[in-house]
Structure formats: C-alpha cells, structure tokens
Amino acid sequence: MSVNVGILGGTGAVGQRFIQLLDGHPDFELVAITASDESAGKSYREAAKWRVDSPIPNWVGDIEVRATEPEAVPDDVDLLFSSLPSGVAEVVEPQFTEAGYVVSSNSSNSRMADDVPLVIPEVNGEHLDLLEVQQDERGWDGALVKNPNCSTITMVPTLAALDRFGLETVHVSTLQAVSGAGYDGVTSMEIIDNVIPHIGGEESKMETESRKLLGSFDGSEIEQHDVDVSASCNRVPTLDGHLENVWAETAEDIDTDDARDAFADAPTLDLPSAPDPLIEVFENPDRPQPRLDRTLGGGMQIAVGGLQETSGGLQYNCLAHNTIRGAAGASLLNGELLVREGWV
C-alpha cells in the first residue's frame, strides 16, 4: 500500500528535488504541495520556476498549490517532507506536528534540539527512538525528524566508518557548490572567477551536527561523541556537489588499507533510496570530482578518494551531491526509515 505524502515549501530548489525524486517512487504518492500565500491556489506549473535537470512530471504540473498551514493539508496525508526556509519552518513545523503529522525536514531549525532526532539512516537510524521522548515532552501526536546540513552529511558517513579506530580530531575544508546557497544565494558577479572563503554559519553546523550524529542514544537523550571537529567552509564555482578535504586523527594506528576496508564495510539499508555501497572509494588520486561523480548512486552515494596516511591518522577527500544526498534525498531516506520503523 502506498503512503500519501506532501511537501511543505515545494516550489524552491530543494522542493523541486523532492518532486523529482518522488516521481515514480515505489512507496510514496505525492498528493499535496504547499508554498507561500503568493503561490497558494495556483497550479504547480504556474507557481514554480522549474530549474531541475528534468522536466516537471505532467501529473505534478496540474496539482494545485496549497497554503502552508495544517488546515490546508488533507487528513489522509501520512508523511510530510519539509524544505521550508528555517525561519518559517521554526514556526510552521510544530503546528503540523501538533496536528498529528509526521514531518521529515531538511530545514536547519531545531537540528540540535535535545528531543529532535538528527538522522542519517545508515549512520544512526536508532536515534529515531528519541521520538518517544519528543512526543512525551511536547505532547505531540505527530513527530519531527531532521537530516543534517549538506556539508555535514557528506563527511559524517566516512567518519562513522573510521570511528572503529577511535576518532579524536577532525579537520575539514570544504569546496561547496553554488546550488547550496539557493538560486538567489550567490550572484554570478560574486562567484565567477572567484572563491568565497566564508559561508555564514556553515562551520558551526559541521562542528556541532557531526558530534550529535556520531553520538549514542541512552534511552532518554543523545550523548554526543567527544570528537573535536573544526571546519573551514568555502563557496566555489561548481553547480552541484560538495567536495571536502578531511584530516582525521585516531587513537589507534590506521593505514590506507584499513581505511578502505572500513569504508567498504559501511552499512547500507534495504530502503528504496539507499545506495549500495554507501561509500565508493576511488584509487585514482584525482577523484572524486563534482562533475564526474556527484550523481553516483542516483546522487545518494558518498565518493571518497585521495587516501593518504598522516602522522596522526588519515587524509582523504569526500564528495556528495548537495541537493540530493545533502538535502531532498536525505529527507526522503529518513521518510522511508520512518515508514519501516512504524512511525508512519
């Protein structure tokens, strides 16, 4: 039986990725799309300035966009995906969960809240159990789950694989695509022939979210991992795909063969959007590259290369598609896990 789903904030860049990924999904049927009051009442084709690299599905183009409020969403919607701006989501998402909806959200608000699971299914799917605490404390009939920031989600699956050697310190420098800033985020005059060595708030997201994701759930709260993460985040003139240079220091000695084995052992899941393998390791020192490798596994795979031993551990590069694995695809995978675990 298919699960009826909706999208909160479905006309923006991430909302469009949701629609692309939901087209033909084996378990989910898209029945509702919300957006701003300006777009409500229009057909999706009229409301959205479509910029994704495939046509609007014909069956979606005629859907009437709804207002972003619980009263406007049909009662038979089982699961909502949220790509709302964080300021809007902070107000609106609790309204939907109070009304009994389960929300899988890409929005950045509440990611670090004590009772909100921040989840990468292959890394810490057991953190969904925190939803019992959330519902008890907030009195919600619904539930709210978050996926991490696009740059965090590129790196953390690789760190989880290496944690068997005792992660102690991680340094990361990112080369982040312009699509991560949204269509209006970076002008052509700013980014062409240029690199912008600062992305507001990005470093702190990587540093804090990583520890929560790698932490453990003790039945009542998340005990964060004690790894020390420091990040430098940079905007570069690529369209899609975040490339990151990582230096990981471990308590135990590690060589490149150990790392390859650890990456190969990274778990995958029997879910429609889960890639297999989770991590693809390149032997060529000049890979991964955004243009060549961002769509591996339908854009859901993590690509790794450039493995080198250092005095304290390992140096490597990792890459993921920032609006698929790092945004819409991440929320979609969380939604699939919510269904499998009985929360939907």
XYZ file of C-alpha atoms in Angstrom:
344
model
C 0.000 0.000 0.000
C 1.394 3.418 -0.967
C 1.979 6.152 1.605
C 0.412 9.537 0.879
C 2.999 12.295 1.243
C 3.151 16.056 0.930
C 5.861 18.680 0.571
C 5.997 21.828 2.687
C 7.689 24.545 0.642
C 7.594 22.655 -2.628
C 8.418 25.383 -5.151
C 12.031 26.153 -4.196
C 15.237 24.397 -5.253
C 15.048 21.606 -2.666
C 11.284 21.286 -3.084
C 11.836 20.686 -6.788
C 14.362 17.960 -5.978
C 11.751 16.335 -3.749
C 9.331 16.248 -6.666
C 11.965 14.819 -8.991
C 12.843 12.066 -6.504
C 9.210 11.261 -5.677
C 8.313 10.795 -9.339
C 7.965 7.034 -9.687
C 8.813 6.295 -6.043
C 7.711 2.729 -5.247
C 6.159 3.527 -1.848
C 5.256 7.220 -1.761
C 2.435 9.001 -3.580
C 2.655 12.799 -3.666
C -0.797 14.246 -3.005
C -0.152 17.732 -1.580
C 2.301 20.592 -2.154
C 2.367 23.769 -0.091
C 4.130 27.072 -0.646
C 3.804 30.759 0.194
C 0.485 32.602 0.206
C 1.536 34.156 -3.094
C 1.695 30.714 -4.715
C -1.310 29.124 -2.989
C -4.199 28.493 -5.358
C -2.012 28.335 -8.468
C -1.126 25.185 -10.339
C 2.347 23.918 -9.522
C 3.433 24.668 -13.078
C 2.446 28.312 -12.600
C 3.881 28.657 -9.120
C 7.308 27.057 -9.569
C 10.188 28.439 -11.613
C 11.380 24.963 -12.519
C 15.177 24.646 -12.646
C 15.831 20.959 -12.011
C 17.601 18.975 -14.740
C 14.484 17.042 -15.825
C 11.012 18.214 -16.896
C 8.198 18.768 -14.409
C 6.269 15.494 -14.267
C 2.987 16.053 -16.095
C 0.925 14.756 -13.210
C 2.595 17.264 -10.835
C 2.230 20.337 -13.039
C -1.532 20.429 -12.558
C -1.547 19.954 -8.765
C -2.976 22.992 -7.001
C -0.516 24.502 -4.543
C -1.892 24.817 -1.027
C -1.223 27.254 1.795
C 1.395 26.125 4.318
C -0.948 25.514 7.237
C -2.320 22.287 8.724
C -5.911 23.111 7.791
C -4.967 23.213 4.103
C -3.376 19.744 4.004
C -5.641 16.687 3.526
C -6.143 14.427 6.529
C -5.066 11.371 4.537
C -1.500 12.648 4.166
C 0.673 10.272 6.195
C 4.066 11.969 5.916
C 5.285 15.478 5.152
C 8.665 16.479 3.749
C 9.777 19.992 4.648
C 12.073 22.246 2.637
C 10.824 25.473 4.196
C 13.167 28.373 4.979
C 14.357 27.813 8.537
C 12.686 30.937 9.903
C 9.335 29.812 8.523
C 9.870 26.179 9.499
C 10.607 27.122 13.095
C 7.053 28.417 13.402
C 5.170 26.151 10.997
C 6.632 22.683 11.561
C 5.440 22.467 15.211
C 1.955 23.425 14.041
C 1.905 20.390 11.766
C 3.328 18.003 14.376
C 0.798 19.259 16.942
C -1.888 18.494 14.360
C -0.638 14.902 14.181
C 1.566 14.973 11.076
C 4.949 13.242 10.887
C 7.478 15.654 9.354
C 10.812 14.687 7.790
C 12.582 18.019 7.452
C 15.606 19.365 5.628
C 15.224 22.793 7.257
C 18.028 23.782 9.621
C 15.933 24.867 12.605
C 15.838 22.540 15.656
C 18.537 20.193 14.364
C 20.379 20.460 17.650
C 17.283 20.420 19.879
C 17.679 17.789 22.603
C 14.498 15.901 21.671
C 14.727 16.116 17.854
C 16.441 13.187 16.104
C 19.107 14.296 13.631
C 19.441 11.267 11.399
C 21.480 9.726 8.607
C 19.802 6.297 8.392
C 22.987 4.344 7.598
C 24.812 6.037 10.492
C 22.398 6.487 13.411
C 18.949 5.221 12.494
C 18.461 4.091 16.094
C 18.214 7.768 17.087
C 14.623 7.659 15.820
C 13.803 6.154 19.230
C 14.221 9.686 20.579
C 10.792 10.405 19.059
C 9.171 8.700 22.053
C 10.835 11.275 24.308
C 9.815 14.067 21.933
C 6.159 13.081 21.919
C 6.084 12.650 25.692
C 7.735 16.003 26.380
C 5.890 18.066 23.794
C 2.550 16.306 23.811
C 2.601 15.925 20.037
C 0.619 13.288 18.186
C 2.962 13.817 15.243
C 6.750 13.793 15.113
C 9.675 15.834 13.757
C 12.878 14.345 12.323
C 15.747 16.301 10.797
C 18.533 15.492 8.381
C 21.836 17.332 8.770
C 23.386 20.115 6.764
C 24.542 19.225 3.239
C 28.229 19.584 4.076
C 27.881 17.567 7.283
C 26.117 14.698 5.561
C 28.936 14.454 3.004
C 31.551 13.863 5.700
C 29.863 12.053 8.597
C 29.282 8.644 6.921
C 33.034 8.464 6.330
C 33.758 9.441 9.945
C 31.322 6.816 11.202
C 33.230 4.196 9.217
C 36.539 5.326 10.736
C 35.268 5.532 14.312
C 36.261 1.895 14.888
C 39.797 3.291 15.183
C 38.776 5.852 17.819
C 38.113 9.253 16.263
C 39.766 12.021 18.231
C 40.170 15.076 15.989
C 38.815 16.014 12.574
C 39.755 18.975 10.384
C 37.769 19.632 7.217
C 37.978 22.211 4.452
C 35.004 22.301 2.085
C 34.603 23.300 -1.561
C 30.839 23.850 -1.750
C 28.731 24.229 -4.880
C 26.658 27.323 -5.543
C 23.356 25.405 -5.533
C 23.797 25.033 -1.781
C 23.065 28.726 -1.436
C 19.815 28.515 -3.432
C 19.054 30.089 -6.778
C 19.330 33.653 -5.461
C 22.073 32.932 -2.944
C 25.250 33.850 -4.830
C 25.325 36.184 -7.829
C 27.358 35.415 -10.931
C 29.496 38.519 -10.316
C 30.431 37.146 -6.894
C 31.348 33.610 -7.854
C 32.657 33.556 -11.448
C 36.486 33.617 -11.400
C 36.330 33.531 -7.635
C 36.171 31.518 -4.414
C 34.344 32.866 -1.352
C 36.192 31.684 1.785
C 33.235 32.022 4.148
C 29.711 30.582 4.330
C 27.786 32.043 7.228
C 27.013 29.547 9.983
C 28.299 26.588 7.985
C 31.375 25.854 10.086
C 29.419 25.665 13.340
C 26.821 23.361 11.748
C 29.504 20.905 10.691
C 31.216 21.036 14.062
C 28.099 20.508 16.198
C 25.945 18.301 13.989
C 28.773 15.796 13.486
C 29.069 15.120 17.208
C 25.320 14.618 17.594
C 25.134 12.257 14.616
C 28.056 10.167 15.876
C 26.680 10.091 19.416
C 24.692 7.384 21.175
C 21.108 7.278 22.452
C 20.818 6.035 26.035
C 17.032 5.755 26.110
C 16.360 9.317 27.186
C 18.871 11.564 25.426
C 21.683 11.704 22.892
C 25.155 11.555 24.363
C 27.277 13.399 21.827
C 30.544 11.981 20.527
C 33.613 13.636 22.013
C 35.439 14.028 18.681
C 36.801 17.548 18.149
C 35.706 18.853 14.725
C 36.953 22.068 13.135
C 35.743 23.245 9.738
C 36.586 25.834 7.100
C 33.821 26.274 4.517
C 34.283 27.780 1.068
C 31.935 28.524 -1.837
C 33.344 27.572 -5.247
C 32.014 27.980 -8.824
C 30.648 24.456 -9.307
C 26.915 23.954 -9.759
C 26.283 20.808 -7.698
C 28.399 18.575 -5.499
C 30.259 19.432 -2.297
C 33.899 18.286 -2.254
C 35.597 18.152 1.149
C 39.209 17.667 2.246
C 39.305 15.770 5.551
C 42.074 15.100 8.062
C 41.067 12.540 10.698
C 43.215 11.722 13.721
C 42.531 8.446 15.521
C 43.506 6.815 18.802
C 44.608 3.633 17.032
C 47.071 3.457 14.166
C 45.393 3.427 10.748
C 46.730 2.952 7.250
C 45.065 3.375 3.876
C 44.220 -0.341 3.625
C 42.459 -0.151 6.990
C 40.505 2.856 5.780
C 39.475 1.193 2.519
C 38.206 -1.813 4.443
C 36.300 0.422 6.856
C 34.680 2.356 4.020
C 33.768 -0.877 2.244
C 32.127 -2.145 5.442
C 29.929 0.955 5.801
C 26.363 -0.346 6.126
C 23.667 0.111 3.547
C 19.938 -0.369 4.066
C 17.137 -2.172 2.279
C 15.295 1.064 1.513
C 14.358 2.390 -1.958
C 16.658 5.431 -1.822
C 19.608 3.828 -0.019
C 22.704 3.382 -2.217
C 24.735 0.206 -2.267
C 27.534 0.628 -1.456
C 27.131 3.686 0.727
C 30.735 4.774 0.106
C 32.515 4.426 -3.248
C 36.318 4.545 -2.942
C 38.442 5.730 -5.871
C 42.022 4.646 -6.354
C 42.848 7.465 -8.785
C 44.313 10.378 -6.810
C 42.379 12.948 -8.880
C 38.944 11.567 -7.939
C 36.277 12.198 -6.815
C 35.361 15.266 -8.865
C 31.996 17.071 -8.673
C 31.165 16.993 -12.378
C 32.128 13.334 -12.783
C 30.998 11.771 -9.527
C 28.154 13.736 -7.913
C 25.435 11.503 -9.390
C 26.859 8.182 -8.192
C 24.102 6.014 -6.762
C 21.480 8.374 -8.118
C 23.136 11.207 -6.221
C 22.892 9.339 -2.884
C 26.362 7.793 -2.698
C 29.383 9.239 -0.879
C 32.542 9.221 -3.026
C 35.974 9.031 -1.387
C 39.476 9.315 -2.790
C 42.962 10.671 -2.246
C 43.636 8.472 0.790
C 46.963 9.257 2.452
C 48.427 8.337 5.808
C 49.406 11.197 8.119
C 51.366 11.333 11.367
C 48.122 11.195 13.363
C 45.759 9.276 11.119
C 44.367 9.763 7.640
C 43.812 12.399 4.975
C 41.194 11.967 2.232
C 38.633 13.718 0.045
C 34.893 13.044 0.026
C 32.089 14.199 -2.239
C 28.296 14.073 -2.337
C 25.501 15.701 -4.318
C 24.416 18.520 -2.043
C 20.774 18.868 -3.114
C 20.139 15.115 -3.370
C 22.143 13.248 -0.691
C 22.640 16.512 1.160
C 19.032 17.708 1.135
C 15.922 16.242 -0.539
C 17.301 12.713 -0.845
C 18.337 12.751 2.810
C 14.832 13.692 3.963
C 13.325 11.132 1.593
C 15.533 8.384 3.026
C 14.577 9.435 6.552
C 10.944 9.203 5.484
C 11.488 5.663 4.218
C 13.080 4.748 7.541
C 10.168 6.296 9.454
C 7.773 4.086 7.498
C 9.855 0.946 8.052
C 10.149 1.611 11.777
C 6.411 2.119 12.149
C 6.291 5.857 12.812
C 4.113 6.343 9.716
